[in-house]
């Protein structure tokens, strides 16, 4: 036992000792900034090309890695469960023995909640349950009809999946890895520290720089998507209050924010974020986070009083049971793409004999995850319609494309979410580690996985359940379903309350969106600055300002490349998240090794003490 080597903690991140980058790692800073500058220039100078290439590359990537995304996130959830339940690992304190937590439970939870999911909850509180009520794998497989009482259970099953234990486990894998080494081994709070048990002294060189750069790039893209969603909803909210025409384009099927409106909102939000980031975690982020939580509770209270609370709570209970019963299949059942050749082998002989271009058209329609059987039938080629028993054959052909539809749905919805959470995890994980010193491993896992997930479930059922109940009762008459994702919350409120009170609550929602956006952005700026400075949490303000400007230009350029939409942002984020997903897998192996070896060292120390006595 006594021969066990001490852990490697001699992390040496070379930093500049003078000039603008004094105290910062030059390779991490320059590689990160050059990468982002290249992306911005590409998106601004060749926006159509950037949007097209990012979209094509993203789809090719998902065809190969969809199953990887799904399975590794399931692994994260079960990995943390085991660590929390084991007495030896769960009871370890992240800090010196007897050290007390830095923040109160209320502030700890507020900052965790605001930085981790505030914007997502505001945008998707009604949009997610409504969207999944109309489209989820059970509906795609043809087992239930969309937007019905029967599809409610499966809709919430996948809502809970996307915002539940799996999602928060992604954050905690990164956060726990960083916190454990920082507070038990006194190592810098930076990404490469989490891989020292596997890589040892190699983290001090090029490999370590690459790991940290992957964390910075993933953070920038993850935060960018979040801010992009939030900016859209912020503009929708300001328009609902003021009616200023320059904010919204009302010429399409559904009103959408104009490019000018998006850019104006982005500059305002990011300016506030930079000011908050300069003030630091203990002041700006803490106070904003507490305000976020209080306003969130007020919003939930409005829905409890004026919304469909009984319907929501019934839904909460049944959805929670259904989610737990399906937990393993949700964790590990992944779908792969269905090739045209495989599809053709499953077709009836009469259909195989049709012209090749018509069979290709059938393949495209039958594997479209966002279509329906009725839509498929309405688009059949003339040669197919002339076949005997065409209607029955259409159902058979559509059934043959089920695996393709399930893959399309999972890669376009669940894998997008996992990539989003993973891209966000260097930011939120490092931030969670920063505010969790002195807490036990078990407290960290339960506090950052179970507690916020339960709050997300309540939020989604209280707000989203009210929107669904208004549609089921015929009160909304499709107006909530037909609204854009950013506007769904405001349309739902409009059916619940009216007059001056509605105006007041809408203003409160806009303020809440704004503070959530500022909290997410300023926390992201602090984290990027911490990584670039080799783990120094007190690094200077000038680089926080620089990172704030970089983040603003990345979001603005990708929004413009996407024509004011979020496609370019989302595609870039999914691509950027994949390398860091692999880093996270190594983090789990590394942490398991560290916990096991530290247990052996502890045991050896106890044996030595007994022998000495």
Coordinates of C-alpha atoms in Angstrom, one line a residue, residues 17-596:
X17 CA 5.1 37.8 -17.9
X18 CA 4.6 41.2 -19.6
X19 CA 2.5 43.1 -22.1
X20 CA -1.2 42.8 -23.0
X21 CA -1.2 39.0 -22.2
X22 CA 0.6 39.3 -18.9
X23 CA -0.6 36.4 -16.7
X24 CA -2.3 34.6 -19.6
X25 CA -1.5 31.6 -21.7
X26 CA -0.5 32.9 -25.1
X27 CA -1.2 29.7 -27.1
X28 CA -4.7 29.3 -25.6
X29 CA -5.6 32.9 -26.1
X30 CA -4.3 33.3 -29.6
X31 CA -5.6 29.9 -31.0
X32 CA -9.0 30.6 -29.5
X33 CA -9.2 34.1 -30.8
X34 CA -7.9 33.3 -34.3
X35 CA -10.4 30.4 -34.6
X36 CA -13.3 32.7 -33.7
X37 CA -12.0 35.5 -35.9
X38 CA -11.9 33.2 -38.9
X39 CA -15.4 32.0 -38.2
X40 CA -16.7 35.6 -37.9
X41 CA -14.9 36.7 -41.1
X42 CA -16.3 33.7 -43.0
X43 CA -19.8 34.3 -41.7
X44 CA -19.7 38.0 -42.6
X45 CA -18.0 37.9 -46.0
X46 CA -19.5 34.7 -47.3
X47 CA -22.7 34.2 -45.3
X48 CA -24.5 32.0 -47.8
X49 CA -21.5 29.7 -48.1
X50 CA -21.0 29.6 -44.3
X51 CA -24.6 28.7 -43.7
X52 CA -24.6 26.0 -46.4
X53 CA -21.3 24.4 -45.5
X54 CA -22.0 24.4 -41.8
X55 CA -25.4 22.8 -42.5
X56 CA -24.0 20.1 -44.8
X57 CA -21.1 19.2 -42.4
X58 CA -23.4 19.1 -39.4
X59 CA -25.7 16.6 -41.1
X60 CA -22.8 14.4 -42.2
X61 CA -21.5 14.5 -38.6
X62 CA -24.9 13.5 -37.2
X63 CA -25.2 10.6 -39.6
X64 CA -22.0 9.2 -38.1
X65 CA -22.2 10.3 -34.5
X66 CA -25.9 10.4 -33.5
X67 CA -25.6 7.1 -31.6
X68 CA -22.4 8.3 -29.9
X69 CA -24.1 11.5 -28.6
X70 CA -27.1 9.5 -27.2
X71 CA -25.2 6.6 -25.6
X72 CA -22.4 8.7 -24.0
X73 CA -25.0 11.0 -22.3
X74 CA -26.7 7.9 -20.9
X75 CA -23.3 6.8 -19.6
X76 CA -22.8 10.2 -17.9
X77 CA -26.0 9.9 -16.0
X78 CA -25.3 6.4 -14.7
X79 CA -21.6 7.2 -14.0
X80 CA -22.6 10.0 -11.6
X81 CA -25.3 7.9 -10.0
X82 CA -22.7 5.3 -9.0
X83 CA -20.3 7.8 -7.7
X84 CA -23.0 9.5 -5.6
X85 CA -24.2 6.2 -4.1
X86 CA -20.8 4.7 -3.2
X87 CA -20.1 5.7 0.4
X88 CA -16.4 6.4 0.0
X89 CA -16.7 8.5 -3.1
X90 CA -19.9 10.3 -2.3
X91 CA -18.7 11.6 1.1
X92 CA -15.5 13.2 -0.1
X93 CA -15.3 16.9 0.5
X94 CA -14.2 19.1 -2.3
X95 CA -11.8 21.2 -0.2
X96 CA -9.9 20.9 3.0
X97 CA -11.5 18.7 5.8
X98 CA -14.2 20.7 7.7
X99 CA -14.2 23.5 5.1
X100 CA -17.6 25.3 4.8
X101 CA -19.3 26.2 1.5
X102 CA -18.5 29.7 0.2
X103 CA -22.1 30.5 -0.7
X104 CA -25.5 29.9 1.0
X105 CA -27.7 27.2 -0.4
X106 CA -30.1 29.9 -1.8
X107 CA -27.3 31.8 -3.6
X108 CA -25.7 28.5 -4.7
X109 CA -28.9 27.3 -6.3
X110 CA -29.7 30.7 -7.8
X111 CA -26.4 30.9 -9.6
X112 CA -26.6 27.3 -10.7
X113 CA -30.1 27.8 -12.0
X114 CA -29.5 31.1 -13.7
X115 CA -26.3 30.2 -15.4
X116 CA -27.3 26.6 -16.2
X117 CA -30.7 27.0 -17.8
X118 CA -32.4 30.3 -17.3
X119 CA -32.6 31.4 -21.0
X120 CA -33.6 27.9 -22.1
X121 CA -36.4 27.7 -19.6
X122 CA -37.8 31.1 -20.7
X123 CA -37.7 30.2 -24.4
X124 CA -38.8 26.6 -24.1
X125 CA -41.1 26.6 -21.1
X126 CA -44.1 26.5 -23.4
X127 CA -42.4 25.8 -26.8
X128 CA -40.8 22.5 -25.7
X129 CA -43.9 20.7 -24.3
X130 CA -46.1 22.0 -27.2
X131 CA -43.5 21.0 -29.8
X132 CA -43.1 17.5 -28.4
X133 CA -46.8 17.1 -27.9
X134 CA -47.0 17.4 -31.7
X135 CA -43.9 15.5 -32.6
X136 CA -42.0 12.8 -30.7
X137 CA -40.7 9.3 -31.5
X138 CA -44.0 7.7 -30.5
X139 CA -45.9 10.0 -32.9
X140 CA -43.2 9.6 -35.6
X141 CA -43.6 5.8 -35.3
X142 CA -47.4 6.2 -35.9
X143 CA -48.5 4.8 -32.5
X144 CA -50.5 7.9 -31.5
X145 CA -51.8 11.0 -33.2
X146 CA -50.2 14.4 -32.6
X147 CA -51.7 17.1 -30.4
X148 CA -54.1 14.8 -28.7
X149 CA -54.7 13.6 -25.1
X150 CA -53.0 10.3 -26.1
X151 CA -49.8 12.1 -27.2
X152 CA -49.5 14.0 -23.9
X153 CA -47.6 11.2 -22.1
X154 CA -45.0 10.7 -24.7
X155 CA -44.6 14.5 -25.3
X156 CA -43.7 15.0 -21.6
X157 CA -41.5 11.8 -21.6
X158 CA -39.2 13.5 -24.1
X159 CA -39.6 17.0 -22.5
X160 CA -38.3 15.5 -19.2
X161 CA -35.5 13.7 -21.1
X162 CA -34.2 16.9 -22.6
X163 CA -34.4 19.0 -19.4
X164 CA -33.9 16.3 -16.8
X165 CA -31.3 14.1 -15.1
X166 CA -29.4 13.4 -18.3
X167 CA -29.1 17.0 -19.2
X168 CA -27.9 18.2 -15.9
X169 CA -25.5 15.2 -15.7
X170 CA -23.7 16.6 -18.6
X171 CA -22.9 19.8 -16.7
X172 CA -22.0 17.9 -13.5
X173 CA -19.5 15.6 -15.2
X174 CA -17.4 18.6 -16.2
X175 CA -18.1 20.5 -13.0
X176 CA -17.3 17.7 -10.7
X177 CA -14.1 16.8 -12.5
X178 CA -12.9 20.4 -12.3
X179 CA -13.9 21.0 -8.7
X180 CA -12.4 17.7 -7.4
X181 CA -8.9 18.5 -8.7
X182 CA -9.1 22.2 -7.9
X183 CA -10.2 21.8 -4.3
X184 CA -8.7 18.4 -3.2
X185 CA -5.4 18.7 -5.1
X186 CA -5.1 22.5 -5.2
X187 CA -4.8 22.5 -9.0
X188 CA -5.8 25.3 -11.4
X189 CA -9.5 25.6 -12.2
X190 CA -9.1 24.8 -15.9
X191 CA -10.1 22.0 -18.3
X192 CA -6.8 20.2 -18.6
X193 CA -6.6 19.6 -14.8
X194 CA -9.4 17.1 -15.2
X195 CA -7.3 14.8 -17.4
X196 CA -4.1 14.8 -15.3
X197 CA -4.7 11.3 -13.9
X198 CA -4.7 9.9 -17.5
X199 CA -2.2 12.2 -19.2
X200 CA 0.2 13.2 -16.4
X201 CA 2.9 15.6 -17.4
X202 CA 1.7 15.6 -21.0
X203 CA -1.0 18.1 -20.1
X204 CA 1.8 20.7 -19.7
X205 CA 2.4 20.8 -23.4
X206 CA 0.5 21.0 -26.7
X207 CA -2.0 18.4 -25.7
X208 CA -3.0 20.5 -22.7
X209 CA -3.4 23.6 -24.9
X210 CA -5.6 21.7 -27.3
X211 CA -7.9 20.5 -24.4
X212 CA -8.3 24.0 -23.1
X213 CA -8.9 25.5 -26.5
X214 CA -11.6 22.9 -27.2
X215 CA -13.2 24.0 -23.9
X216 CA -13.1 27.7 -24.9
X217 CA -14.5 27.1 -28.4
X218 CA -17.3 24.9 -27.2
X219 CA -18.1 27.5 -24.5
X220 CA -18.3 30.3 -27.1
X221 CA -20.6 28.4 -29.4
X222 CA -22.8 27.0 -26.6
X223 CA -23.3 30.4 -25.0
X224 CA -23.8 31.9 -28.5
X225 CA -26.7 29.6 -29.2
X226 CA -28.3 30.3 -25.8
X227 CA -27.9 34.0 -26.3
X228 CA -29.3 33.7 -29.9
X229 CA -32.5 32.0 -28.6
X230 CA -32.8 34.5 -25.8
X231 CA -32.3 37.5 -28.0
X232 CA -35.1 36.3 -30.3
X233 CA -37.5 36.0 -27.4
X234 CA -36.3 39.3 -25.9
X235 CA -37.2 41.1 -29.1
X236 CA -40.6 39.3 -29.3
X237 CA -41.3 40.5 -25.7
X238 CA -40.3 44.1 -26.3
X239 CA -42.4 44.1 -29.4
X240 CA -45.4 42.8 -27.4
X241 CA -45.0 45.7 -25.0
X242 CA -44.2 48.6 -27.4
X243 CA -45.4 47.5 -30.8
X244 CA -42.4 49.1 -32.4
X245 CA -42.6 47.9 -36.1
X246 CA -38.8 48.0 -36.8
X247 CA -38.3 45.1 -34.3
X248 CA -40.4 42.6 -36.1
X249 CA -41.0 41.3 -39.7
X250 CA -44.7 40.6 -39.9
X251 CA -44.8 39.6 -43.6
X252 CA -44.2 35.9 -43.1
X253 CA -46.5 33.1 -41.8
X254 CA -45.5 34.0 -38.2
X255 CA -43.9 37.3 -37.1
X256 CA -40.1 37.1 -36.6
X257 CA -37.5 39.5 -35.3
X258 CA -35.8 41.7 -37.9
X259 CA -32.0 41.7 -38.3
X260 CA -31.9 45.3 -37.0
X261 CA -34.0 44.4 -33.9
X262 CA -31.7 41.4 -33.2
X263 CA -28.5 43.4 -33.5
X264 CA -29.8 46.2 -31.3
X265 CA -30.9 43.8 -28.6
X266 CA -27.6 41.9 -28.9
X267 CA -25.5 45.0 -28.4
X268 CA -27.5 46.1 -25.4
X269 CA -27.5 42.7 -23.7
X270 CA -23.8 42.1 -24.3
X271 CA -22.9 45.6 -23.1
X272 CA -24.7 44.9 -19.8
X273 CA -23.0 41.5 -19.6
X274 CA -19.5 42.9 -20.0
X275 CA -20.2 45.4 -17.1
X276 CA -21.5 42.6 -14.9
X277 CA -18.5 40.3 -15.8
X278 CA -16.1 43.1 -14.8
X279 CA -17.7 43.3 -11.4
X280 CA -17.0 39.6 -10.8
X281 CA -18.9 36.6 -9.4
X282 CA -19.3 37.8 -5.9
X283 CA -21.2 40.9 -6.9
X284 CA -22.7 41.2 -10.4
X285 CA -23.4 37.5 -11.1
X286 CA -24.6 36.7 -7.5
X287 CA -27.0 39.6 -7.3
X288 CA -28.4 39.1 -10.8
X289 CA -28.8 35.4 -10.1
X290 CA -30.8 36.0 -6.9
X291 CA -33.1 38.5 -8.9
X292 CA -33.6 35.9 -11.6
X293 CA -34.8 33.3 -9.1
X294 CA -37.2 35.7 -7.4
X295 CA -38.7 36.8 -10.7
X296 CA -38.9 33.2 -11.8
X297 CA -40.9 32.3 -8.7
X298 CA -43.3 35.2 -9.4
X299 CA -43.8 34.0 -12.9
X300 CA -44.6 30.5 -11.8
X301 CA -47.0 31.9 -9.2
X302 CA -48.9 33.7 -11.9
X303 CA -49.3 30.4 -13.8
X304 CA -50.3 28.6 -10.6
X305 CA -53.0 31.2 -9.9
X306 CA -54.3 31.9 -13.3
X307 CA -53.2 28.9 -15.3
X308 CA -54.2 25.2 -15.4
X309 CA -52.5 24.2 -12.1
X310 CA -54.6 21.0 -11.4
X311 CA -54.0 19.8 -15.0
X312 CA -50.3 20.6 -14.7
X313 CA -49.8 18.8 -11.4
X314 CA -51.6 15.7 -12.7
X315 CA -49.4 15.8 -15.7
X316 CA -46.3 16.2 -13.5
X317 CA -47.0 13.0 -11.5
X318 CA -47.9 10.8 -14.5
X319 CA -45.0 12.2 -16.6
X320 CA -42.5 11.6 -13.8
X321 CA -43.5 8.0 -13.4
X322 CA -43.4 7.5 -17.2
X323 CA -40.0 9.1 -17.4
X324 CA -38.5 6.9 -14.7
X325 CA -40.0 3.7 -16.2
X326 CA -38.5 4.6 -19.6
X327 CA -35.2 5.9 -18.1
X328 CA -33.0 3.1 -19.4
X329 CA -34.4 3.1 -23.0
X330 CA -34.2 6.9 -23.1
X331 CA -30.6 6.6 -22.1
X332 CA -29.3 4.1 -24.6
X333 CA -31.8 3.5 -27.5
X334 CA -30.2 5.2 -30.5
X335 CA -31.3 5.3 -34.1
X336 CA -29.1 5.2 -37.2
X337 CA -29.7 6.5 -40.7
X338 CA -31.8 4.4 -43.1
X339 CA -30.1 4.1 -46.5
X340 CA -32.0 4.3 -49.7
X341 CA -30.9 0.8 -50.6
X342 CA -32.1 -0.7 -47.3
X343 CA -35.4 1.2 -47.7
X344 CA -35.8 -0.2 -51.2
X345 CA -35.4 -3.8 -50.0
X346 CA -38.4 -3.4 -47.7
X347 CA -40.8 -2.2 -50.4
X348 CA -43.5 -4.4 -52.0
X349 CA -42.6 -5.7 -55.4
X350 CA -45.1 -3.5 -57.2
X351 CA -43.5 -0.4 -55.7
X352 CA -39.9 -1.6 -56.5
X353 CA -40.9 -1.7 -60.1
X354 CA -41.7 2.0 -60.2
X355 CA -39.2 4.4 -61.9
X356 CA -36.0 5.1 -59.9
X357 CA -36.8 8.8 -59.4
X358 CA -40.2 7.9 -58.0
X359 CA -38.7 5.4 -55.5
X360 CA -36.3 8.1 -54.5
X361 CA -39.2 10.5 -53.9
X362 CA -40.9 7.9 -51.8
X363 CA -37.7 7.4 -49.7
X364 CA -37.5 11.1 -49.1
X365 CA -41.1 11.4 -48.0
X366 CA -41.1 8.2 -45.9
X367 CA -38.0 9.2 -43.9
X368 CA -39.0 12.8 -43.3
X369 CA -39.2 13.1 -39.5
X370 CA -41.2 16.3 -39.7
X371 CA -43.9 15.0 -42.1
X372 CA -47.0 12.8 -41.5
X373 CA -48.7 9.9 -43.1
X374 CA -51.4 12.2 -44.6
X375 CA -48.7 14.5 -45.9
X376 CA -46.8 11.6 -47.4
X377 CA -50.0 10.4 -49.1
X378 CA -50.7 13.8 -50.6
X379 CA -47.3 13.9 -52.2
X380 CA -47.2 10.5 -53.9
X381 CA -45.9 10.4 -57.5
X382 CA -48.5 9.8 -60.2
X383 CA -47.0 6.3 -61.0
X384 CA -47.7 5.2 -57.4
X385 CA -51.2 6.6 -57.3
X386 CA -52.0 4.4 -60.4
X387 CA -51.2 1.2 -58.5
X388 CA -53.9 -1.1 -57.3
X389 CA -54.6 -0.6 -53.5
X390 CA -52.4 2.5 -53.5
X391 CA -53.8 3.7 -50.2
X392 CA -52.8 0.5 -48.4
X393 CA -49.5 0.4 -50.2
X394 CA -48.8 3.9 -49.1
X395 CA -49.1 2.9 -45.4
X396 CA -46.7 0.0 -46.0
X397 CA -44.1 2.2 -47.7
X398 CA -44.4 4.8 -44.9
X399 CA -43.9 2.1 -42.3
X400 CA -40.7 1.0 -44.1
X401 CA -39.3 4.5 -43.5
X402 CA -39.9 4.5 -39.8
X403 CA -36.3 3.9 -38.7
X404 CA -35.2 6.8 -41.0
X405 CA -37.8 9.1 -39.5
X406 CA -36.8 8.1 -35.9
X407 CA -33.1 8.8 -36.8
X408 CA -34.1 12.2 -38.3
X409 CA -36.1 13.1 -35.3
X410 CA -33.5 12.0 -32.7
X411 CA -30.6 13.6 -34.5
X412 CA -32.6 16.8 -35.1
X413 CA -34.0 17.1 -31.6
X414 CA -32.3 15.0 -28.9
X415 CA -28.8 15.1 -30.3
X416 CA -29.1 18.8 -30.9
X417 CA -30.0 19.2 -27.2
X418 CA -27.1 17.0 -26.1
X419 CA -24.7 18.9 -28.2
X420 CA -26.1 22.2 -26.8
X421 CA -25.7 21.0 -23.2
X422 CA -22.2 19.6 -23.9
X423 CA -21.1 22.8 -25.6
X424 CA -22.4 24.7 -22.6
X425 CA -20.8 22.3 -20.1
X426 CA -17.2 23.8 -20.0
X427 CA -18.9 27.1 -19.1
X428 CA -21.5 25.8 -16.6
X429 CA -19.3 23.0 -15.3
X430 CA -16.4 25.4 -14.5
X431 CA -18.9 27.9 -13.1
X432 CA -20.5 25.2 -10.9
X433 CA -17.0 24.2 -9.7
X434 CA -16.2 27.9 -9.0
X435 CA -19.2 28.2 -6.6
X436 CA -19.1 24.7 -5.0
X437 CA -16.0 24.7 -2.9
X438 CA -16.5 23.0 0.5
X439 CA -19.4 20.7 -0.6
X440 CA -19.3 16.9 -0.7
X441 CA -19.2 15.0 -4.0
X442 CA -22.7 13.5 -3.2
X443 CA -24.1 17.0 -2.3
X444 CA -22.6 18.4 -5.6
X445 CA -24.2 15.6 -7.7
X446 CA -27.6 15.6 -6.0
X447 CA -27.7 19.4 -5.7
X448 CA -26.7 20.0 -9.4
X449 CA -28.5 17.0 -11.0
X450 CA -31.6 16.1 -9.0
X451 CA -32.7 19.5 -7.6
X452 CA -32.6 21.6 -10.8
X453 CA -34.1 18.8 -12.9
X454 CA -37.1 18.6 -10.6
X455 CA -37.5 22.4 -10.9
X456 CA -37.3 22.1 -14.7
X457 CA -40.0 19.4 -14.6
X458 CA -42.3 21.7 -12.5
X459 CA -41.6 24.7 -14.8
X460 CA -42.3 22.7 -18.0
X461 CA -45.5 21.2 -16.6
X462 CA -46.9 24.4 -15.0
X463 CA -46.2 26.7 -17.9
X464 CA -46.2 24.2 -20.8
X465 CA -49.2 22.3 -19.3
X466 CA -51.2 25.4 -19.1
X467 CA -50.5 26.1 -22.8
X468 CA -51.5 22.5 -23.8
X469 CA -54.7 22.7 -21.7
X470 CA -55.7 25.9 -23.4
X471 CA -55.3 24.2 -26.8
X472 CA -57.1 21.0 -25.7
X473 CA -60.0 23.0 -24.3
X474 CA -60.3 24.9 -27.6
X475 CA -59.6 28.3 -25.9
X476 CA -56.4 29.0 -27.8
X477 CA -57.7 27.6 -31.1
X478 CA -54.2 26.8 -32.4
X479 CA -52.8 30.3 -31.7
X480 CA -50.2 29.1 -29.2
X481 CA -49.1 26.2 -31.5
X482 CA -48.9 28.5 -34.4
X483 CA -46.8 31.2 -32.7
X484 CA -43.0 31.2 -32.9
X485 CA -41.0 29.6 -30.1
X486 CA -40.1 33.0 -28.6
X487 CA -43.7 34.2 -28.7
X488 CA -45.5 31.1 -27.3
X489 CA -45.0 32.3 -23.7
X490 CA -46.5 35.7 -24.4
X491 CA -49.4 34.3 -26.4
X492 CA -50.2 31.8 -23.5
X493 CA -50.2 34.7 -21.0
X494 CA -52.5 36.6 -23.3
X495 CA -55.1 33.8 -23.0
X496 CA -54.7 33.7 -19.2
X497 CA -54.8 37.4 -18.2
X498 CA -55.5 40.7 -19.8
X499 CA -55.4 44.5 -19.5
X500 CA -52.8 46.3 -17.4
X501 CA -52.0 43.2 -15.5
X502 CA -51.0 41.4 -18.7
X503 CA -48.8 44.4 -19.6
X504 CA -47.1 44.3 -16.2
X505 CA -46.4 40.6 -16.3
X506 CA -45.1 40.9 -19.9
X507 CA -42.7 43.6 -18.8
X508 CA -41.6 41.4 -15.9
X509 CA -41.0 38.5 -18.4
X510 CA -38.9 40.8 -20.6
X511 CA -36.8 41.9 -17.6
X512 CA -36.4 38.2 -16.6
X513 CA -35.2 37.2 -20.1
X514 CA -32.8 40.2 -20.0
X515 CA -31.3 39.2 -16.6
X516 CA -31.1 35.6 -17.6
X517 CA -29.3 36.6 -20.8
X518 CA -26.9 38.9 -18.9
X519 CA -26.2 36.2 -16.3
X520 CA -25.4 33.6 -19.0
X521 CA -23.2 35.9 -21.0
X522 CA -21.3 37.3 -18.1
X523 CA -20.7 33.9 -16.5
X524 CA -19.5 32.7 -19.9
X525 CA -17.1 35.6 -20.2
X526 CA -15.7 34.9 -16.7
X527 CA -15.2 31.2 -17.5
X528 CA -13.4 31.8 -20.9
X529 CA -11.2 34.3 -19.1
X530 CA -10.4 31.7 -16.3
X531 CA -9.4 29.1 -18.9
X532 CA -7.2 31.5 -20.8
X533 CA -5.5 32.6 -17.7
X534 CA -4.6 29.0 -16.7
X535 CA -7.2 28.8 -13.9
X536 CA -6.7 32.3 -12.4
X537 CA -10.1 33.3 -11.2
X538 CA -9.0 36.9 -10.5
X539 CA -7.6 37.7 -13.9
X540 CA -7.7 41.3 -15.2
X541 CA -10.8 43.1 -16.5
X542 CA -9.4 44.1 -19.9
X543 CA -9.6 40.5 -21.2
X544 CA -13.1 40.1 -19.9
X545 CA -14.0 43.1 -22.1
X546 CA -12.2 41.5 -25.1
X547 CA -14.0 38.2 -24.6
X548 CA -17.3 40.0 -24.3
X549 CA -16.6 41.8 -27.7
X550 CA -15.6 38.5 -29.3
X551 CA -18.7 36.7 -28.1
X552 CA -20.9 39.6 -29.4
X553 CA -19.3 39.4 -32.9
X554 CA -19.6 35.6 -33.1
X555 CA -23.3 35.7 -32.2
X556 CA -23.9 38.7 -34.6
X557 CA -22.0 37.2 -37.5
X558 CA -23.7 33.8 -37.3
X559 CA -27.1 35.3 -36.9
X560 CA -26.5 37.4 -40.0
X561 CA -25.2 34.3 -41.9
X562 CA -28.4 32.5 -41.0
X563 CA -30.5 35.3 -42.4
X564 CA -31.5 36.4 -38.9
X565 CA -32.3 32.7 -38.0
X566 CA -30.4 30.4 -35.7
X567 CA -29.5 27.6 -38.2
X568 CA -25.9 28.7 -38.7
X569 CA -25.4 29.2 -34.9
X570 CA -26.9 25.7 -34.1
X571 CA -24.9 24.0 -36.8
X572 CA -21.6 25.5 -35.7
X573 CA -22.4 24.6 -32.1
X574 CA -23.1 20.9 -32.8
X575 CA -19.9 20.7 -34.8
X576 CA -17.9 22.4 -32.1
X577 CA -19.4 20.2 -29.3
X578 CA -18.3 16.9 -30.7
X579 CA -14.5 17.1 -29.8
X580 CA -15.4 18.2 -26.3
X581 CA -17.8 15.3 -26.0
X582 CA -14.8 13.0 -26.4
X583 CA -12.9 15.0 -23.8
X584 CA -15.8 14.5 -21.4
X585 CA -15.7 10.8 -21.9
X586 CA -12.0 10.9 -20.9
X587 CA -12.9 13.0 -17.9
X588 CA -15.1 10.3 -16.5
X589 CA -12.4 7.6 -16.9
X590 CA -9.9 10.1 -15.3
X591 CA -12.2 10.9 -12.4
X592 CA -12.9 7.2 -11.7
X593 CA -9.2 6.5 -11.6
X594 CA -8.5 9.5 -9.3
X595 CA -11.2 8.5 -6.8
X596 CA -10.0 4.9 -6.8

